[in-house]
Short mmCIF file of N, CA and C in Angstrom, two decimals:
data_model
loop_
_atom_site.label_atom_id
_atom_site.label_comp_id
_atom_site.label_asym_id
_atom_site.label_seq_id
_atom_site.Cartn_x
_atom_site.Cartn_y
_atom_site.Cartn_z
N MET K 1 63.77 -38.49 173.08
CA MET K 1 64.37 -39.55 172.56
C MET K 1 64.61 -38.69 170.54
N ILE K 2 65.52 -38.92 170.20
CA ILE K 2 65.88 -38.92 168.58
C ILE K 2 65.66 -39.54 167.61
N THR K 3 65.42 -39.32 166.07
CA THR K 3 64.97 -40.87 165.92
C THR K 3 65.15 -39.70 163.98
N PHE K 4 65.43 -41.15 163.46
CA PHE K 4 65.88 -40.41 162.03
C PHE K 4 64.76 -41.22 160.71
N HIS K 5 64.66 -40.34 160.12
CA HIS K 5 63.63 -41.26 158.94
C HIS K 5 64.45 -40.97 158.22
N SER K 6 64.01 -41.07 156.39
CA SER K 6 64.28 -40.70 155.19
C SER K 6 62.81 -40.82 154.49
N GLN K 7 62.34 -40.07 153.88
CA GLN K 7 60.85 -39.89 152.89
C GLN K 7 62.06 -39.33 150.89
N ASP K 8 61.11 -40.60 150.40
CA ASP K 8 61.63 -40.01 149.10
C ASP K 8 62.61 -40.13 148.44
N ILE K 9 63.25 -40.97 149.52
CA ILE K 9 64.90 -41.19 149.20
C ILE K 9 65.25 -42.33 150.27
N SER K 10 66.52 -42.88 149.38
CA SER K 10 66.78 -44.36 149.65
C SER K 10 68.50 -43.50 151.41
N TYR K 11 68.15 -43.30 152.84
CA TYR K 11 69.08 -42.69 153.49
C TYR K 11 68.97 -43.31 154.79
N ASN K 12 70.54 -43.70 154.86
CA ASN K 12 70.96 -43.76 156.08
C ASN K 12 71.73 -43.24 156.50
N LEU K 13 71.39 -42.83 157.36
CA LEU K 13 72.68 -42.46 158.72
C LEU K 13 73.24 -43.48 159.14
N GLN K 14 74.73 -42.40 159.21
CA GLN K 14 75.67 -44.05 159.85
C GLN K 14 76.19 -43.09 161.16
N ASN K 15 75.73 -43.39 162.21
CA ASN K 15 76.62 -43.24 163.45
C ASN K 15 76.14 -43.12 164.38
N LYS K 16 74.52 -42.53 164.44
CA LYS K 16 73.23 -43.04 165.07
C LYS K 16 73.81 -42.31 166.82
N LEU K 17 73.95 -43.16 167.02
CA LEU K 17 74.02 -43.47 168.67
C LEU K 17 74.97 -41.72 169.46
N LEU K 18 76.81 -42.35 167.62
CA LEU K 18 76.80 -40.87 168.71
C LEU K 18 77.05 -39.72 167.59
N ILE K 19 75.92 -39.88 166.66
CA ILE K 19 75.51 -38.32 166.87
C ILE K 19 74.62 -37.86 167.72
N ARG K 20 73.25 -38.58 168.52
CA ARG K 20 72.21 -38.70 169.38
C ARG K 20 73.09 -38.07 170.65
N LYS K 21 74.43 -38.48 171.07
CA LYS K 21 74.84 -38.04 172.40
C LYS K 21 75.36 -36.98 171.39
N TRP K 22 76.27 -36.69 170.22
CA TRP K 22 76.27 -35.00 170.41
C TRP K 22 76.00 -34.03 169.98
N ILE K 23 74.47 -34.58 169.83
CA ILE K 23 73.19 -32.97 169.62
C ILE K 23 72.61 -33.54 171.37
N LYS K 24 72.76 -34.24 171.87
CA LYS K 24 72.25 -33.85 173.53
C LYS K 24 73.27 -33.21 174.09
N GLU K 25 74.91 -33.59 173.37
CA GLU K 25 74.84 -32.47 174.70
C GLU K 25 75.78 -31.23 173.87
N VAL K 26 75.60 -30.91 172.59
CA VAL K 26 75.43 -29.18 172.18
C VAL K 26 74.12 -28.66 172.96
N ALA K 27 73.03 -29.42 174.01
CA ALA K 27 71.12 -28.91 173.74
C ALA K 27 71.49 -28.61 175.09
N CYS K 28 72.61 -29.90 175.91
CA CYS K 28 73.09 -29.66 177.42
C CYS K 28 74.15 -28.17 177.43
N SER K 29 74.96 -27.98 176.58
CA SER K 29 75.93 -27.13 177.02
C SER K 29 75.50 -25.99 176.36
N GLU K 30 74.06 -26.00 175.76
CA GLU K 30 72.59 -24.33 175.51
C GLU K 30 71.71 -24.30 176.86
N LYS K 31 72.17 -25.53 177.81
CA LYS K 31 71.59 -25.56 178.55
C LYS K 31 69.90 -25.83 178.21
N PHE K 32 69.39 -26.45 177.02
CA PHE K 32 68.57 -27.32 176.66
C PHE K 32 68.41 -28.89 177.00
N GLN K 33 67.54 -29.32 176.83
CA GLN K 33 67.00 -30.71 177.27
C GLN K 33 66.27 -31.39 176.26
N ILE K 34 66.91 -32.45 174.95
CA ILE K 34 66.06 -33.18 174.34
C ILE K 34 64.70 -33.67 174.86
N VAL K 35 63.62 -33.92 174.39
CA VAL K 35 62.54 -34.04 174.95
C VAL K 35 61.99 -35.36 173.43
N ASP K 36 61.40 -34.94 172.36
CA ASP K 36 61.92 -35.54 170.98
C ASP K 36 61.57 -34.92 169.65
N LEU K 37 63.14 -35.22 169.14
CA LEU K 37 63.93 -34.84 167.85
C LEU K 37 63.19 -35.73 166.76
N VAL K 38 62.65 -35.43 165.63
CA VAL K 38 62.86 -36.26 164.10
C VAL K 38 63.17 -35.37 163.37
N PHE K 39 63.93 -36.43 163.02
CA PHE K 39 65.10 -36.16 162.04
C PHE K 39 64.16 -36.91 160.36
N VAL K 40 64.25 -35.67 159.18
CA VAL K 40 63.88 -36.58 158.11
C VAL K 40 64.68 -35.78 156.65
N PHE K 41 65.94 -36.92 156.30
CA PHE K 41 66.28 -36.91 155.36
C PHE K 41 65.40 -37.22 154.13
N CYS K 42 65.79 -35.81 153.10
CA CYS K 42 64.50 -35.98 151.58
C CYS K 42 65.34 -35.57 150.46
N CYS K 43 64.70 -34.97 149.30
CA CYS K 43 64.59 -35.05 148.52
C CYS K 43 64.80 -33.46 147.94
N ASP K 44 65.50 -32.94 147.09
CA ASP K 44 65.38 -31.70 147.13
C ASP K 44 63.63 -31.60 146.98
N ASP K 45 63.17 -31.53 145.58
CA ASP K 45 61.50 -31.52 145.44
C ASP K 45 60.10 -32.40 146.61
N PHE K 46 60.84 -32.51 147.31
CA PHE K 46 60.44 -32.81 148.96
C PHE K 46 60.28 -31.64 149.61
N LEU K 47 61.48 -31.31 149.77
CA LEU K 47 61.67 -30.07 150.72
C LEU K 47 60.95 -28.21 150.28
N LEU K 48 61.68 -28.60 148.83
CA LEU K 48 60.54 -27.61 148.12
C LEU K 48 59.07 -26.77 148.08
N SER K 49 58.56 -29.14 148.33
CA SER K 49 56.75 -28.71 148.55
C SER K 49 56.72 -28.37 149.57
N MET K 50 57.48 -28.58 150.39
CA MET K 50 57.14 -28.24 152.20
C MET K 50 57.68 -27.10 151.77
N ASN K 51 58.59 -26.19 151.77
CA ASN K 51 59.51 -24.52 152.06
C ASN K 51 57.72 -24.05 150.91
N LYS K 52 57.00 -24.40 149.83
CA LYS K 52 55.99 -23.57 149.45
C LYS K 52 54.94 -23.50 150.26
N GLU K 53 54.82 -24.96 150.61
CA GLU K 53 53.14 -25.34 151.00
C GLU K 53 53.71 -23.96 153.04
N TYR K 54 54.28 -24.75 153.53
CA TYR K 54 54.32 -23.90 155.08
C TYR K 54 54.74 -23.10 155.14
N LEU K 55 55.64 -22.55 154.18
CA LEU K 55 56.49 -21.37 154.48
C LEU K 55 56.31 -20.32 153.57
N ASN K 56 56.05 -20.37 152.47
CA ASN K 56 55.33 -19.06 151.35
C ASN K 56 56.37 -19.14 150.59
N HIS K 57 57.93 -20.24 150.89
CA HIS K 57 58.89 -19.60 149.95
C HIS K 57 59.29 -21.38 148.94
N ASP K 58 59.33 -20.46 147.43
CA ASP K 58 59.48 -20.66 145.91
C ASP K 58 60.80 -20.48 145.60
N PHE K 59 61.63 -21.42 146.64
CA PHE K 59 63.86 -21.93 146.87
C PHE K 59 63.98 -23.16 147.50
N TYR K 60 64.85 -23.62 147.18
CA TYR K 60 65.88 -24.62 147.32
C TYR K 60 66.00 -24.75 148.53
N THR K 61 65.81 -25.49 149.91
CA THR K 61 66.73 -25.00 150.54
C THR K 61 67.24 -25.78 151.72
N ASP K 62 68.12 -26.22 152.73
CA ASP K 62 68.71 -27.61 153.19
C ASP K 62 68.10 -28.61 154.13
N ILE K 63 67.77 -27.80 154.67
CA ILE K 63 66.47 -27.37 155.81
C ILE K 63 65.46 -26.84 156.60
N ILE K 64 64.39 -27.57 156.64
CA ILE K 64 63.62 -26.67 157.57
C ILE K 64 63.39 -27.31 158.71
N THR K 65 62.93 -26.39 160.02
CA THR K 65 62.44 -27.27 160.72
C THR K 65 61.43 -26.87 161.45
N PHE K 66 60.63 -27.01 162.38
CA PHE K 66 59.10 -27.23 162.85
C PHE K 66 59.35 -27.04 164.30
N ASP K 67 59.57 -26.55 165.17
CA ASP K 67 60.08 -26.09 166.72
C ASP K 67 58.52 -26.60 167.23
N TYR K 68 58.93 -27.22 168.31
CA TYR K 68 57.04 -27.37 168.99
C TYR K 68 57.91 -27.44 170.82
N SER K 69 59.16 -27.03 171.03
CA SER K 69 60.18 -26.30 171.19
C SER K 69 58.63 -26.03 173.30
N GLU K 70 59.26 -25.97 173.94
CA GLU K 70 58.99 -25.42 175.78
C GLU K 70 60.04 -25.29 176.14
N LYS K 71 60.08 -24.48 177.05
CA LYS K 71 61.16 -23.70 178.20
C LYS K 71 61.81 -24.57 178.21
N GLY K 72 62.97 -24.15 178.28
CA GLY K 72 64.43 -25.58 178.46
C GLY K 72 64.49 -26.93 177.77
N LYS K 73 63.11 -27.44 176.89
CA LYS K 73 62.80 -28.06 176.55
C LYS K 73 62.66 -28.52 174.92
N ILE K 74 63.57 -29.53 174.70
CA ILE K 74 63.48 -29.21 172.59
C ILE K 74 62.74 -30.13 172.15
N ALA K 75 62.02 -29.85 171.05
CA ALA K 75 60.83 -31.12 170.43
C ALA K 75 60.45 -30.05 169.39
N GLY K 76 60.99 -30.86 168.03
CA GLY K 76 60.52 -30.54 166.68
C GLY K 76 61.16 -31.74 165.45
N GLU K 77 61.00 -30.75 164.75
CA GLU K 77 60.86 -31.92 163.49
C GLU K 77 61.75 -31.30 162.48
N MET K 78 62.61 -31.72 161.48
CA MET K 78 64.22 -31.39 160.83
C MET K 78 63.73 -32.35 159.09
N TYR K 79 63.67 -31.27 158.86
CA TYR K 79 63.13 -31.80 157.02
C TYR K 79 65.25 -31.71 156.32
N ILE K 80 65.56 -32.51 155.86
CA ILE K 80 67.05 -31.84 155.43
C ILE K 80 66.52 -32.30 154.30
N SER K 81 67.29 -31.82 153.21
CA SER K 81 67.49 -32.47 152.07
C SER K 81 69.44 -32.64 151.36
N VAL K 82 69.12 -34.11 151.50
CA VAL K 82 70.11 -34.11 151.28
C VAL K 82 71.05 -33.95 149.96
N ASP K 83 69.87 -33.66 148.73
CA ASP K 83 70.86 -33.27 147.49
C ASP K 83 71.15 -31.68 147.69
N ARG K 84 70.79 -30.94 148.42
CA ARG K 84 71.58 -29.63 148.95
C ARG K 84 72.40 -29.81 149.90
N VAL K 85 72.42 -30.71 150.60
CA VAL K 85 73.85 -30.37 151.68
C VAL K 85 75.18 -30.95 150.39
N ILE K 86 74.42 -31.91 149.33
CA ILE K 86 75.52 -32.56 148.65
C ILE K 86 75.92 -31.54 148.09
N ASP K 87 75.24 -30.73 147.17
CA ASP K 87 75.79 -29.50 146.58
C ASP K 87 75.82 -28.32 146.91
N ASN K 88 76.09 -28.07 148.09
CA ASN K 88 76.67 -27.19 149.30
C ASN K 88 78.11 -27.41 149.52
N SER K 89 78.16 -28.43 149.81
CA SER K 89 79.24 -29.40 150.25
C SER K 89 80.57 -28.85 148.48
N LYS K 90 79.91 -29.31 147.81
CA LYS K 90 80.80 -29.35 146.33
C LYS K 90 80.99 -27.39 146.54
N LEU K 91 80.00 -26.98 146.82
CA LEU K 91 80.45 -25.69 146.38
C LEU K 91 81.06 -25.15 147.22
N LEU K 92 81.12 -25.33 148.72
CA LEU K 92 82.04 -24.64 149.61
C LEU K 92 83.66 -25.85 149.82
N ASN K 93 83.28 -26.44 149.30
CA ASN K 93 84.63 -27.94 148.25
C ASN K 93 84.93 -28.00 150.37
N ILE K 94 84.13 -29.28 150.41
CA ILE K 94 84.40 -29.69 152.12
C ILE K 94 83.49 -30.82 151.25
N LYS K 95 83.63 -31.84 153.02
CA LYS K 95 83.21 -33.46 152.54
C LYS K 95 81.66 -33.55 153.01
N ALA K 96 81.33 -34.02 152.26
CA ALA K 96 79.95 -33.50 152.41
C ALA K 96 78.88 -34.28 153.98
N LEU K 97 80.08 -34.89 154.79
CA LEU K 97 79.58 -35.33 156.08
C LEU K 97 79.22 -34.19 156.49
N ASP K 98 80.26 -33.32 156.87
CA ASP K 98 81.00 -32.11 157.32
C ASP K 98 79.61 -30.98 157.19
N GLU K 99 79.44 -30.92 156.28
CA GLU K 99 78.33 -30.16 156.06
C GLU K 99 77.07 -31.03 156.33
N LEU K 100 76.25 -32.19 156.33
CA LEU K 100 75.47 -32.33 156.86
C LEU K 100 75.82 -32.70 158.45
N HIS K 101 76.75 -32.13 158.99
CA HIS K 101 76.78 -32.41 160.35
C HIS K 101 75.89 -30.61 161.29
N ARG K 102 76.77 -30.05 160.00
CA ARG K 102 76.54 -28.46 160.30
C ARG K 102 74.83 -28.21 160.02
N VAL K 103 74.53 -28.81 159.45
CA VAL K 103 72.86 -28.54 158.71
C VAL K 103 72.04 -29.04 160.14
N ILE K 104 72.53 -29.61 160.35
CA ILE K 104 71.79 -30.25 161.69
C ILE K 104 71.91 -29.93 163.44
N ILE K 105 73.56 -29.27 163.13
CA ILE K 105 73.70 -29.42 164.58
C ILE K 105 73.20 -27.20 163.83
N HIS K 106 73.12 -26.89 163.30
CA HIS K 106 71.63 -25.46 163.02
C HIS K 106 70.55 -25.11 163.09
N GLY K 107 70.02 -26.58 162.25
CA GLY K 107 68.66 -27.01 162.98
C GLY K 107 68.68 -26.58 164.84
N ILE K 108 69.33 -27.90 165.83
CA ILE K 108 70.00 -27.43 166.55
C ILE K 108 69.35 -26.23 167.22
N LEU K 109 70.48 -25.49 167.30
CA LEU K 109 70.90 -24.57 167.47
C LEU K 109 69.56 -23.30 167.56
N HIS K 110 69.00 -23.46 166.21
CA HIS K 110 67.86 -22.35 165.60
C HIS K 110 66.65 -22.57 167.08
N LEU K 111 66.52 -24.34 167.29
CA LEU K 111 65.07 -25.02 168.07
C LEU K 111 66.36 -24.16 170.06
N CYS K 112 68.26 -23.59 170.55
CA CYS K 112 68.29 -23.47 171.43
C CYS K 112 68.02 -21.52 171.05
N GLY K 113 67.23 -21.15 170.35
CA GLY K 113 66.46 -19.76 170.09
C GLY K 113 67.57 -19.18 169.51
N TYR K 114 68.74 -19.39 169.10
CA TYR K 114 69.46 -18.82 167.49
C TYR K 114 69.32 -18.09 166.87
N LYS K 115 69.03 -17.04 166.11
CA LYS K 115 68.61 -16.50 165.39
C LYS K 115 69.95 -16.68 164.28
N ASP K 116 69.00 -16.45 162.83
CA ASP K 116 70.48 -15.99 161.72
C ASP K 116 69.57 -14.52 160.74
N LYS K 117 69.19 -14.27 160.37
CA LYS K 117 68.04 -13.47 159.84
C LYS K 117 69.52 -11.72 159.83
N SER K 118 70.28 -11.86 160.33
CA SER K 118 71.10 -10.31 160.40
C SER K 118 72.70 -10.71 160.15
N LYS K 119 73.06 -9.90 159.82
CA LYS K 119 74.74 -10.09 159.56
C LYS K 119 75.39 -10.38 160.92
N LYS K 120 74.59 -9.74 161.54
CA LYS K 120 75.07 -10.06 163.92
C LYS K 120 74.93 -11.30 164.13
N ASP K 121 74.06 -11.89 164.11
CA ASP K 121 72.85 -13.31 164.17
C ASP K 121 73.48 -14.24 163.32
N GLU K 122 73.96 -14.10 162.26
CA GLU K 122 74.55 -15.48 161.62
C GLU K 122 75.50 -15.19 161.42
N LEU K 123 76.28 -14.40 162.66
CA LEU K 123 78.06 -14.44 162.60
C LEU K 123 78.60 -15.11 163.96
N VAL K 124 76.81 -14.73 165.22
CA VAL K 124 77.29 -15.75 166.58
C VAL K 124 76.58 -16.88 166.38
N MET K 125 75.96 -17.46 165.15
CA MET K 125 75.37 -18.79 165.11
C MET K 125 76.33 -19.67 164.49
N ARG K 126 76.93 -18.80 162.97
CA ARG K 126 78.05 -19.32 162.94
C ARG K 126 79.18 -20.01 164.02
N ASN K 127 79.41 -19.23 164.89
CA ASN K 127 81.01 -19.30 165.67
C ASN K 127 80.27 -20.31 166.77
N ALA K 128 78.28 -20.58 166.81
CA ALA K 128 77.94 -21.73 167.82
C ALA K 128 78.06 -22.75 166.49
N GLU K 129 77.82 -22.74 165.81
CA GLU K 129 78.27 -24.36 165.01
C GLU K 129 79.84 -24.41 164.28
N ASP K 130 80.20 -23.70 164.71
CA ASP K 130 81.60 -24.28 164.94
C ASP K 130 82.25 -24.83 165.94
N LYS K 131 81.88 -24.47 167.90
CA LYS K 131 81.59 -24.52 168.62
C LYS K 131 81.38 -25.73 168.98
N ALA K 132 80.20 -25.89 168.38
CA ALA K 132 79.73 -27.55 168.26
C ALA K 132 80.48 -28.52 167.44
N LEU K 133 80.97 -27.93 165.82
CA LEU K 133 80.99 -28.91 165.41
C LEU K 133 82.45 -29.84 165.86
N SER K 134 83.53 -28.90 166.97
CA SER K 134 84.60 -29.57 167.22
C SER K 134 84.11 -30.13 168.29
N LEU K 135 83.09 -30.33 168.97
CA LEU K 135 82.15 -30.98 169.99
C LEU K 135 82.11 -32.79 169.35
N ARG K 136 82.07 -33.17 168.10
CA ARG K 136 81.65 -33.86 167.88
C ARG K 136 82.63 -35.16 167.65
N PRO K 137 82.22 -36.09 168.16
CA PRO K 137 82.92 -37.92 168.39
C PRO K 137 83.62 -38.68 167.37
N LEU K 138 82.74 -38.38 166.00
CA LEU K 138 82.88 -38.40 164.75
C LEU K 138 83.94 -39.21 164.29
N PRO K 139 83.71 -39.91 163.15
CA PRO K 139 84.94 -40.60 163.20
C PRO K 139 84.24 -39.55 161.47
N LEU K 140 85.83 -39.23 160.68
CA LEU K 140 85.28 -38.18 159.50
C LEU K 140 85.00 -39.28 157.89
N LEU K 141 84.51 -39.10 158.83
CA LEU K 141 83.56 -40.26 156.70
C LEU K 141 82.97 -39.51 155.73
N ASP K 142 82.49 -40.23 155.17
CA ASP K 142 81.14 -38.29 153.86
C ASP K 142 79.99 -39.17 154.06
N LEU K 143 79.22 -38.94 152.99
CA LEU K 143 77.91 -39.77 153.21
C LEU K 143 78.21 -40.33 152.27
#
């Protein structure tokens, strides 16, 4: 099951059925099955407080992923700052929805075992993100 919620903001993700289908397809291509995924869309301040509390990091981030997965079965919670996604999309000169989709799939790929701490791992992750983004069955709207 994949669910979407918001915390401290009013945000309603569009095309939920298509996004669920896409996420499942990406997970399946990585040999994983989705068991229970919760996405929570929030503001910068909410995610900053979580980053401080749970990860001991005092900086803004676009996503925090809590992994409850077991072998081959994905379960977890992903908290996504809509503020950060919008700001990053402006910096990258891309649509906010494209950036949101990259952040969503970035979290999924982490749950599939991808890392991004080294330059080499970051390149592998970016290539996997690009491949996953090419599978999107979504109309290119914006936030």
